[in-house]
Coordinates of C-alpha atoms and ligand atoms in Angstrom, one line a residue:
Chain Y
M1 CA -39.5 -35.2 103.9
N2 CA -41.6 -33.5 106.4
A3 CA -38.8 -31.9 108.2
Q4 CA -37.8 -30.1 105.1
Y5 CA -41.3 -29.2 104.0
D6 CA -42.5 -27.7 107.3
P7 CA -40.3 -24.6 107.5
L8 CA -40.9 -23.7 103.8
Q9 CA -44.7 -23.7 104.3
H10 CA -44.2 -21.6 107.4
S11 CA -42.0 -19.0 105.8
F12 CA -44.7 -18.0 103.3
C13 CA -46.7 -16.3 106.1
L14 CA -43.9 -14.9 108.3
I15 CA -40.2 -14.3 108.2
S16 CA -38.5 -13.9 111.5
G17 CA -36.1 -10.9 112.1
A18 CA -33.2 -13.0 113.2
E19 CA -33.2 -14.8 109.9
L20 CA -31.7 -11.7 108.3
W21 CA -28.8 -11.6 110.6
T22 CA -27.6 -14.8 109.2
F23 CA -28.4 -14.3 105.5
G24 CA -28.3 -10.5 105.0
P25 CA -24.5 -10.2 104.5
L26 CA -24.5 -13.3 102.4
S27 CA -27.1 -11.9 100.0
I28 CA -25.2 -8.6 99.7
Y29 CA -22.1 -10.5 99.0
L30 CA -23.9 -12.6 96.4
L31 CA -25.5 -9.6 94.7
N32 CA -22.4 -7.5 94.7
Q33 CA -20.2 -10.3 93.7
K34 CA -17.9 -9.2 91.0
C35 CA -15.9 -12.3 90.6
P36 CA -13.7 -12.9 87.7
R37 CA -15.6 -14.7 85.1
D38 CA -14.0 -18.1 85.4
Q39 CA -14.8 -18.2 89.1
N40 CA -18.4 -17.2 88.8
V41 CA -19.5 -18.2 85.4
I42 CA -23.1 -18.7 86.1
M43 CA -23.6 -15.4 87.8
S44 CA -21.9 -13.3 85.2
T45 CA -23.5 -15.1 82.3
F46 CA -27.0 -14.4 83.7
R47 CA -28.4 -10.9 83.3
F48 CA -29.1 -8.6 86.2
E49 CA -32.8 -9.4 86.5
Y50 CA -32.1 -13.2 86.7
R51 CA -29.3 -12.7 89.1
I52 CA -31.3 -10.6 91.5
T53 CA -34.3 -13.0 91.3
F54 CA -32.1 -16.0 91.8
A55 CA -30.3 -14.4 94.7
Y56 CA -33.6 -13.4 96.3
L57 CA -35.0 -16.9 96.0
I58 CA -31.9 -18.5 97.5
I59 CA -31.6 -16.1 100.3
G60 CA -35.3 -16.2 101.1
A61 CA -35.4 -19.9 101.0
L62 CA -32.3 -20.3 103.2
W63 CA -33.6 -17.7 105.5
I64 CA -37.0 -19.5 105.9
I65 CA -35.3 -22.8 106.5
F66 CA -32.6 -21.8 108.9
S67 CA -34.0 -18.7 110.8
D68 CA -37.1 -20.7 112.1
R69 CA -34.9 -23.5 113.2
A70 CA -32.6 -21.0 115.0
I71 CA -35.4 -19.3 116.8
D72 CA -36.9 -22.6 117.8
A73 CA -33.6 -23.7 119.2
F74 CA -33.0 -20.6 121.2
I75 CA -36.4 -19.5 122.4
G76 CA -38.7 -21.8 124.4
D77 CA -41.4 -19.4 125.5
K78 CA -44.5 -19.5 123.1
D79 CA -45.4 -15.8 123.3
L80 CA -41.9 -14.7 122.9
L81 CA -41.5 -16.9 119.9
T82 CA -44.5 -15.3 118.2
N83 CA -43.1 -11.9 118.9
A84 CA -39.6 -12.8 117.7
Q85 CA -41.1 -14.2 114.5
T86 CA -43.0 -10.9 113.9
Y87 CA -39.8 -8.9 114.4
K88 CA -37.9 -11.3 112.3
G89 CA -40.4 -10.7 109.5
W90 CA -40.1 -6.9 109.8
F91 CA -36.4 -7.1 110.0
Y92 CA -36.3 -9.2 106.9
V93 CA -38.5 -6.8 105.0
L94 CA -36.5 -3.8 106.1
I95 CA -33.2 -5.4 105.3
T96 CA -34.3 -6.5 101.8
A97 CA -35.8 -3.1 101.2
V98 CA -32.4 -1.4 102.1
L99 CA -30.6 -4.0 100.1
F100 CA -32.9 -3.5 97.1
F101 CA -32.6 0.2 97.4
L102 CA -28.8 0.1 97.5
F103 CA -28.5 -2.4 94.8
L104 CA -30.9 -0.8 92.5
K105 CA -29.3 2.6 93.2
K106 CA -26.0 1.3 92.3
H107 CA -27.2 -0.5 89.3
L108 CA -29.3 2.4 88.1
A109 CA -26.4 4.8 88.7
Q110 CA -24.3 2.6 86.5
L111 CA -27.1 2.5 83.9
R112 CA -27.5 6.3 84.0
R113 CA -23.8 6.8 83.7
T114 CA -23.8 4.4 80.8
E115 CA -26.8 6.2 79.3
S116 CA -25.2 9.6 79.6
E117 CA -22.0 8.3 78.2
L118 CA -24.0 6.8 75.4
E119 CA -25.7 10.0 74.8
K120 CA -22.4 11.8 74.8
H121 CA -21.1 9.2 72.5
R122 CA -24.1 9.6 70.3
D123 CA -23.7 13.3 70.2
K124 CA -20.1 12.9 69.3
L125 CA -21.1 10.3 66.7
Q126 CA -23.7 12.7 65.3
E127 CA -21.1 15.4 65.1
L128 CA -18.7 13.0 63.5
V129 CA -21.3 11.9 61.0
M130 CA -22.2 15.5 60.3
E131 CA -18.5 16.3 59.8
K132 CA -18.1 13.3 57.6
T133 CA -21.2 14.2 55.7
K134 CA -19.8 17.6 55.1
D135 CA -16.6 16.1 54.0
L136 CA -18.5 13.7 51.7
D137 CA -20.5 16.6 50.3
Q138 CA -17.3 18.4 49.6
A139 CA -15.8 15.3 48.0
V140 CA -18.9 14.8 45.9
K141 CA -18.7 18.4 44.9
D142 CA -15.1 18.0 44.0
L143 CA -15.8 14.9 42.1
Y144 CA -18.5 16.6 40.2
M145 CA -16.2 19.4 39.4
K146 CA -13.5 17.0 38.3
N147 CA -16.0 15.2 36.2
E148 CA -16.9 18.5 34.6
V149 CA -13.3 19.2 33.9
I150 CA -12.8 15.8 32.4
N151 CA -15.9 16.2 30.3
R152 CA -14.7 19.6 29.1
Q153 CA -11.3 18.1 28.4
N154 CA -12.9 15.3 26.6
E155 CA -14.8 17.8 24.5
E156 CA -11.7 19.7 23.8
L157 CA -9.9 16.5 22.8
R158 CA -12.7 15.6 20.5
Q159 CA -12.5 19.1 18.9
A160 CA -8.7 18.9 18.7
L161 CA -9.0 15.5 17.0
K162 CA -11.5 16.9 14.5
D163 CA -9.2 19.9 13.9
L164 CA -6.3 17.6 13.3
Q165 CA -8.3 15.6 10.8
D166 CA -9.4 18.7 9.1
T167 CA -5.8 20.0 9.0
Q168 CA -4.5 16.6 7.7
A169 CA -7.1 16.7 5.0
Q170 CA -6.2 20.2 4.1
L171 CA -2.5 19.4 4.1
I172 CA -3.0 16.5 1.8
Q173 CA -5.2 18.5 -0.5
S174 CA -2.9 21.5 -0.5
D175 CA -0.1 19.2 -1.2
K176 CA -2.0 17.9 -4.2
M177 CA -2.8 21.5 -5.1
A178 CA 0.8 22.6 -4.6
S179 CA 2.2 20.0 -6.9
L180 CA -0.5 20.7 -9.4
G181 CA 0.2 24.4 -9.0
V182 CA 3.9 24.1 -9.7
L183 CA 3.0 21.9 -12.7
T184 CA 0.3 24.2 -14.2
A185 CA 2.3 27.4 -13.5
G186 CA 5.2 25.9 -15.3
V187 CA 3.1 24.7 -18.2
A188 CA 1.3 28.1 -18.3
H189 CA 4.6 29.9 -18.6
E190 CA 5.9 27.6 -21.3
I191 CA 2.7 28.1 -23.3
N192 CA 2.4 31.8 -22.8
N193 CA 5.9 32.5 -24.1
P194 CA 5.4 30.9 -27.6
L195 CA 1.9 32.4 -27.5
N196 CA 3.6 35.7 -27.2
Y197 CA 5.6 35.0 -30.3
I198 CA 2.4 34.3 -32.2
A199 CA 0.6 37.3 -30.8
G200 CA 3.6 39.6 -31.5
G201 CA 4.0 38.1 -35.0
V202 CA 0.4 38.7 -35.8
A203 CA 0.5 42.3 -34.6
G204 CA 3.7 42.9 -36.5
L205 CA 2.3 41.3 -39.7
R206 CA -0.8 43.5 -39.5
S207 CA 1.2 46.7 -39.3
V208 CA 3.5 45.6 -42.1
M209 CA 0.4 44.9 -44.3
Q210 CA -1.0 48.3 -43.4
E211 CA 2.2 50.0 -44.4
C212 CA 2.4 48.1 -47.7
N213 CA -1.2 48.5 -48.4
T214 CA -1.7 44.8 -48.8
Q215 CA -4.2 44.6 -46.0
N216 CA -7.7 43.5 -47.1
E217 CA -10.8 41.6 -45.8
R218 CA -9.2 38.2 -46.3
T219 CA -6.0 39.0 -44.6
D220 CA -8.0 40.5 -41.7
L221 CA -10.1 37.3 -41.5
F222 CA -7.0 35.2 -41.2
L223 CA -5.3 37.4 -38.7
D224 CA -8.5 37.7 -36.6
S225 CA -8.9 33.9 -36.4
I226 CA -5.3 33.6 -35.3
N227 CA -6.0 36.2 -32.6
Q228 CA -9.1 34.4 -31.5
G229 CA -7.1 31.2 -31.1
I230 CA -4.5 33.0 -29.1
E231 CA -7.2 34.4 -26.8
R232 CA -8.8 31.0 -26.3
I233 CA -5.5 29.3 -25.4
S234 CA -4.6 32.2 -23.2
S235 CA -7.9 31.9 -21.2
I236 CA -7.5 28.2 -20.7
V237 CA -3.9 28.7 -19.5
S238 CA -5.1 31.5 -17.2
G239 CA -7.8 29.2 -15.8
L240 CA -5.2 26.5 -15.0
N241 CA -3.1 29.1 -13.4
N242 CA -6.0 30.5 -11.4
F243 CA -6.9 27.1 -10.1
S244 CA -3.6 26.4 -8.6
R245 CA -2.9 29.9 -7.5
N246 CA -1.7 29.9 -3.9
T247 CA -2.5 33.0 -2.0
D248 CA -4.4 33.5 1.3
K249 CA -6.1 36.7 0.4
Y250 CA -9.9 36.8 0.5
D251 CA -10.4 40.2 -1.1
E252 CA -9.7 39.3 -4.7
A253 CA -12.5 40.1 -7.2
C254 CA -14.0 36.7 -8.1
N255 CA -16.1 36.5 -11.2
I256 CA -18.2 33.4 -10.5
N257 CA -19.4 32.7 -14.0
E258 CA -15.9 33.1 -15.3
I259 CA -14.5 30.8 -12.6
L260 CA -17.1 28.2 -13.5
E261 CA -16.1 28.4 -17.1
H262 CA -12.5 27.8 -16.2
C263 CA -13.5 24.8 -14.1
L264 CA -15.4 23.3 -16.9
V265 CA -12.3 23.7 -19.1
I266 CA -10.2 22.0 -16.5
I267 CA -12.6 19.0 -16.1
D268 CA -13.4 18.9 -19.8
S269 CA -11.2 15.9 -20.5
Q270 CA -13.4 13.8 -18.1
L271 CA -16.7 14.9 -19.6
T272 CA -17.6 12.2 -22.0
N273 CA -20.1 12.6 -24.8
S274 CA -22.9 11.0 -22.7
I275 CA -22.7 13.7 -20.1
S276 CA -24.1 17.1 -21.2
V277 CA -23.6 20.3 -19.3
A278 CA -26.4 22.9 -19.2
R279 CA -25.4 26.4 -18.2
N280 CA -28.1 28.8 -16.8
F281 CA -25.7 31.6 -16.0
S282 CA -26.9 35.0 -14.7
D283 CA -27.0 37.7 -17.4
K284 CA -25.0 40.1 -15.3
P285 CA -21.5 39.1 -14.1
L286 CA -21.5 37.8 -10.5
V287 CA -18.5 39.2 -8.7
I288 CA -17.8 38.5 -5.1
H289 CA -14.8 39.2 -2.9
G290 CA -12.8 36.0 -2.1
N291 CA -9.9 33.8 -3.0
V292 CA -9.9 33.0 -6.7
G293 CA -7.8 29.9 -6.5
Q294 CA -9.8 28.4 -3.6
L295 CA -13.1 29.1 -5.3
H296 CA -11.8 27.1 -8.3
Q297 CA -11.2 24.2 -6.0
V298 CA -14.8 24.5 -4.6
F299 CA -16.4 24.2 -8.0
I300 CA -14.0 21.6 -9.4
N301 CA -14.7 19.4 -6.4
V302 CA -18.5 19.7 -6.7
L303 CA -18.4 19.3 -10.5
L304 CA -16.2 16.2 -10.3
N305 CA -18.6 14.7 -7.8
A306 CA -21.5 15.4 -10.1
L307 CA -19.8 13.8 -13.1
Q308 CA -18.6 10.9 -11.1
S309 CA -22.1 10.2 -9.9
I310 CA -23.4 9.8 -13.4
E311 CA -22.8 6.2 -14.5
N312 CA -23.8 6.3 -18.2
K313 CA -25.9 9.1 -19.5
G314 CA -26.8 12.2 -17.6
T315 CA -26.9 16.0 -17.3
I316 CA -25.1 18.4 -15.1
T317 CA -27.0 21.7 -14.7
I318 CA -25.3 24.8 -13.5
T319 CA -27.4 27.7 -12.4
T320 CA -26.0 31.0 -11.1
S321 CA -27.9 33.9 -9.8
A322 CA -27.6 37.0 -7.5
E323 CA -29.8 36.9 -4.4
N324 CA -29.8 39.5 -1.7
H325 CA -26.1 40.3 -1.5
A326 CA -25.0 36.8 -2.3
A327 CA -24.0 34.8 -5.4
V328 CA -26.0 31.5 -5.5
V329 CA -24.6 28.6 -7.5
K330 CA -26.6 25.5 -8.0
I331 CA -24.9 22.4 -9.4
G332 CA -27.3 19.6 -10.1
D333 CA -26.8 16.2 -11.6
T334 CA -28.9 13.2 -12.6
G335 CA -26.5 10.8 -11.0
S336 CA -26.7 8.1 -8.3
G337 CA -27.8 10.4 -5.4
I338 CA -26.7 10.2 -1.8
E339 CA -28.2 7.7 0.7
E340 CA -30.1 9.3 3.6
E341 CA -27.7 7.9 6.2
N342 CA -24.7 9.3 4.4
M343 CA -26.0 12.9 4.2
S344 CA -24.5 14.0 7.5
K345 CA -21.1 12.5 6.7
I346 CA -20.3 13.6 3.2
T347 CA -18.4 16.7 4.4
D348 CA -16.3 14.7 6.9
P349 CA -12.7 14.4 5.9
F350 CA -11.9 10.9 4.4
F351 CA -15.6 9.9 4.0
T352 CA -16.0 8.3 0.7
T353 CA -18.2 5.7 -0.9
K354 CA -15.8 5.4 -3.8
A355 CA -13.4 2.5 -4.4
P356 CA -9.9 3.0 -2.9
G357 CA -7.9 4.9 -5.4
E358 CA -11.0 6.5 -6.9
G359 CA -11.8 8.9 -4.1
T360 CA -9.9 10.1 -1.0
G361 CA -13.1 11.6 0.6
L362 CA -11.4 15.0 0.9
G363 CA -13.2 16.9 -1.8
L364 CA -16.2 18.0 0.1
S365 CA -14.4 18.6 3.4
I366 CA -12.1 21.0 1.7
T367 CA -15.0 22.5 -0.2
Y368 CA -16.9 23.0 3.0
N369 CA -14.0 24.6 4.8
I370 CA -13.3 27.0 1.9
V371 CA -17.0 28.0 1.7
K372 CA -16.9 28.6 5.5
R373 CA -13.8 30.8 5.1
H374 CA -15.8 32.9 2.6
K375 CA -18.6 33.2 5.1
G376 CA -20.8 31.3 2.7
S377 CA -22.9 28.2 3.0
I378 CA -23.2 24.9 1.2
S379 CA -26.2 22.6 1.2
F380 CA -27.1 19.3 -0.4
K381 CA -30.5 18.0 -1.6
S382 CA -30.4 14.5 -2.9
E383 CA -32.6 11.6 -3.9
P384 CA -31.0 8.2 -4.4
N385 CA -31.2 7.0 -8.0
T386 CA -32.5 10.4 -9.1
G387 CA -29.8 13.0 -8.5
T388 CA -28.3 15.6 -6.3
V389 CA -28.4 19.4 -6.2
V390 CA -25.6 21.2 -4.4
T391 CA -26.3 24.8 -3.5
I392 CA -23.5 27.2 -2.7
E393 CA -24.1 30.7 -1.4
L394 CA -21.3 33.2 -1.3
P395 CA -21.8 36.6 0.2
V396 CA -20.7 39.5 -2.1
Chain O
M1 CA 13.7 62.3 -31.5
K2 CA 11.7 59.4 -30.3
P3 CA 11.7 58.7 -26.5
N4 CA 13.8 55.8 -25.2
V5 CA 12.2 52.7 -23.9
L6 CA 14.2 49.8 -22.3
C7 CA 13.1 46.2 -22.7
V8 CA 14.8 43.4 -20.7
D9 CA 13.9 39.8 -21.7
D10 CA 16.0 36.6 -21.9
E11 CA 14.2 35.4 -25.0
P12 CA 15.5 37.0 -28.2
V13 CA 12.2 36.5 -30.1
N14 CA 10.4 38.5 -27.5
L15 CA 12.9 41.3 -27.8
I16 CA 12.6 41.3 -31.6
L17 CA 8.8 41.4 -31.5
F18 CA 8.8 44.1 -28.8
E19 CA 11.0 46.2 -30.9
A20 CA 9.3 45.5 -34.2
N21 CA 5.8 46.3 -32.8
L22 CA 6.7 49.5 -30.9
N23 CA 9.6 51.1 -32.9
K24 CA 7.3 53.4 -34.9
K25 CA 6.7 55.6 -31.8
F26 CA 9.5 54.8 -29.5
N27 CA 13.2 54.1 -29.7
I28 CA 13.4 50.6 -28.2
I29 CA 16.6 49.6 -26.5
T30 CA 16.9 45.9 -25.7
A31 CA 18.8 43.9 -23.1
H32 CA 18.9 40.1 -23.0
N33 CA 19.5 39.9 -19.2
A34 CA 19.2 42.0 -16.0
E35 CA 22.9 42.8 -15.9
C36 CA 22.9 44.2 -19.4
G37 CA 19.8 46.2 -18.5
L38 CA 21.5 47.8 -15.6
D39 CA 24.5 48.6 -17.8
V40 CA 22.2 50.3 -20.4
L41 CA 20.5 52.3 -17.6
A42 CA 23.8 53.5 -16.2
R43 CA 24.9 54.8 -19.6
N44 CA 21.5 56.3 -20.7
K45 CA 20.3 58.4 -17.8
D46 CA 17.3 59.7 -19.8
I47 CA 15.5 56.4 -20.1
R48 CA 12.2 56.9 -18.2
V49 CA 10.3 53.8 -19.3
I50 CA 11.6 50.3 -18.5
F51 CA 9.9 46.9 -19.2
S52 CA 11.2 43.7 -17.8
D53 CA 10.3 40.1 -18.1
M54 CA 9.6 38.4 -14.8
K55 CA 11.3 35.1 -15.1
M56 CA 14.9 35.3 -16.2
P57 CA 17.9 33.3 -15.4
G58 CA 20.0 35.0 -12.6
M59 CA 18.2 38.1 -11.5
N60 CA 14.4 38.0 -11.9
G61 CA 12.3 41.0 -13.0
I62 CA 11.6 42.3 -9.5
D63 CA 15.2 42.0 -8.4
F64 CA 16.3 43.8 -11.6
I65 CA 13.9 46.6 -10.9
A66 CA 15.0 46.9 -7.3
N67 CA 18.6 47.5 -8.6
A68 CA 17.5 49.7 -11.5
K69 CA 15.6 52.0 -9.1
N70 CA 18.9 52.9 -7.6
I71 CA 20.3 53.9 -11.0
S72 CA 17.3 55.8 -12.3
P73 CA 15.0 56.7 -9.4
Q74 CA 12.6 58.5 -11.8
G75 CA 12.1 55.5 -14.1
N76 CA 8.6 54.0 -14.6
F77 CA 8.9 50.2 -14.4
Y78 CA 6.7 47.5 -15.9
I79 CA 6.7 43.7 -15.5
M80 CA 5.8 41.3 -18.3
T81 CA 4.9 37.8 -17.2
G82 CA 3.8 34.5 -18.6
F83 CA 2.4 33.6 -15.1
E84 CA -0.6 35.0 -13.3
V85 CA 0.1 37.7 -10.8
T86 CA 2.2 36.2 -8.1
D87 CA 2.4 37.5 -4.5
E88 CA 5.8 39.0 -5.4
I89 CA 4.3 41.0 -8.3
Q90 CA 1.3 42.1 -6.3
E91 CA 3.5 43.3 -3.5
A92 CA 5.6 45.3 -6.0
I93 CA 2.5 46.9 -7.3
D94 CA 1.2 47.7 -3.7
N95 CA 4.6 49.3 -2.9
K96 CA 4.5 51.3 -6.1
Y97 CA 7.7 49.6 -7.2
I98 CA 6.1 49.0 -10.5
S99 CA 3.3 50.9 -12.2
M100 CA 1.6 48.0 -13.8
Y101 CA 2.1 44.5 -15.1
F102 CA 1.4 43.0 -18.6
K103 CA 0.5 39.4 -19.1
K104 CA 1.9 37.5 -22.0
P105 CA 0.8 37.2 -24.8
L106 CA 1.4 40.9 -24.8
N107 CA -1.1 43.4 -26.1
Y108 CA 1.2 45.9 -27.8
M109 CA -1.6 48.4 -28.4
A110 CA -2.2 48.6 -24.6
I111 CA 1.5 48.9 -24.0
S112 CA 1.9 51.6 -26.5
S113 CA -0.9 53.7 -25.0
E114 CA 0.4 53.2 -21.5
I115 CA 3.9 54.5 -22.6
E116 CA 2.3 57.5 -24.2
R117 CA 0.2 58.2 -21.1
V118 CA 3.2 58.0 -18.7
L119 CA 5.5 60.1 -21.0
G120 CA 2.7 62.7 -21.4
Q121 CA 2.6 62.9 -17.6
I122 CA 6.4 63.4 -17.3
N123 CA 6.4 66.1 -20.0
T124 CA 3.7 68.2 -18.4
Ligands
ATP401 N1 -23.2 14.7 -6.5 C1 -23.1 13.6 -5.8 N2 -23.8 12.5 -6.1 C2 -23.7 11.4 -5.4 N3 -22.9 11.2 -4.3 C3 -22.2 12.3 -3.9 C4 -22.2 13.5 -4.7 N4 -21.3 14.4 -4.1 C5 -20.8 13.7 -3.0 N5 -21.3 12.4 -2.9 C6 -20.9 11.4 -1.9 O1 -20.1 12.1 -0.9 C7 -18.9 11.4 -0.7 C8 -17.8 12.3 -0.3 O2 -17.5 13.2 -1.4 P1 -16.1 13.9 -1.4 O3 -16.1 14.7 -2.6 O4 -15.8 14.5 -0.1 O5 -15.1 12.7 -1.6 P2 -14.9 11.7 -2.9 O6 -15.5 12.3 -4.1 O7 -15.3 10.4 -2.5 O8 -13.3 11.7 -3.0 P3 -12.4 12.9 -3.6 O9 -13.3 14.1 -3.8 O10 -11.3 13.1 -2.7 O11 -12.0 12.4 -4.9 C9 -18.7 10.7 -2.0 O12 -17.9 9.5 -1.8 C10 -20.1 10.3 -2.4 O13 -20.6 9.1 -1.8
MG402 MG1 -15.2 14.3 -4.7

């Protein structure tokens, strides 16, 4: 125990120069050891600071133990021994300093290299990130633009769908009108011809009577009443004909009050006794430029809605007036009215609250389109269970 | 001598009435279809006023007038129709193919004064 303890205690005050001769190379070897991992697992698994401390401890300890023994063995003289021990200490310090210097230098060089490499790497990374960011920015911009395009296309599609629906509605309606047109035109022709017989006959009779001096007040009365009948029939037929007339001109002279009268004739069969019609027509004729046939459709649709909204008893009030370069037609009814939530939908094609078979939901969408084509406007004011007023304005 | 007026209509009653109501002032020549009408025009070059029904079997009124114009370019042509003005008639008026149209039932007074007006124009 003592034999081991002695040199250790001693080494704390002085380290002899010769000790380095023995352990210097070993320590360098140990510190610089770059063994494959499997051969020097402990050294490589420990970090640098542990390694250097560990190596220093071992080398120092071994040096203290063995250098003193070596000097004791070789040198007998006491003074010489003291001197040798001093040199040994200096030598040790010098060698360890050189070793530390070399080792630290190498290690730091490596560190610095790594650091500069790291820096370079970081710069590169930054550059890369910037580049990627730029790319990303571009990609985001592209995406945004694509999104915009898609949105626009969506909007276009929605519009196209609406147009299609409108066209479909128009086609159905014009199909209805066309067949009605063929029918009424045929009927009109068939009625007008025999009517021409009667009119011609009456005219002939009148001149014969004049020639034979048999004309008097009574014959005039009879002939006049026949003529009145002819006129009445002729105007109804002409109304029918107008309704179904199919031209796309918008510059025909349209006498609004006359057209309304025709429309009332056409829907007359559906006006029961419990529904009365009040006419507040303008005194002066209201004439605008437009399409006679289409305007008939407008008023027929609105009048039909009005009379269909009245369940039992009710009144339809038609008011016409001229207001700053426009003809204004108000068609009011005392019917069921329109629910608030339906107000925005009533001019949509195929929107109907009527039972299947009773309404197609096309009436107002067609009406709206025709009024638009005449550069006019249509508006609705309605109160559920009280009634509705439809106002149509058509510029002259 | 009364001036000649041609009336083309496929319905005999219409022809009879046209003649009966206008024969005091004019010499009415009638034809019961377009072909007969063209024949009459070819034989009587002095007919200046021609009335035609619109709807006739075979050639219609406008087609008849198109052919008749070749035979008597100076003629004044009128259409009588049981329909409203069709695009075809409107076009004929716009192109000055026909001077006017008359709707059935016919107003013979109006027809009579129109004939007098146009003949007066020709004579002066
Ligand atoms: N005067 C009115 N009073 C009450 N409701 C009305 C009136 N006018 C329109 N409406 C409502 O608007 C809806 C749409 O009207 P629109 O004329 O377009 O179609 P419809 O009358 O149902 O069918 P169609 O006209 O094709 O026969 C109707 O179903 C009805 O609910
Ligand atoms: Mg309707």
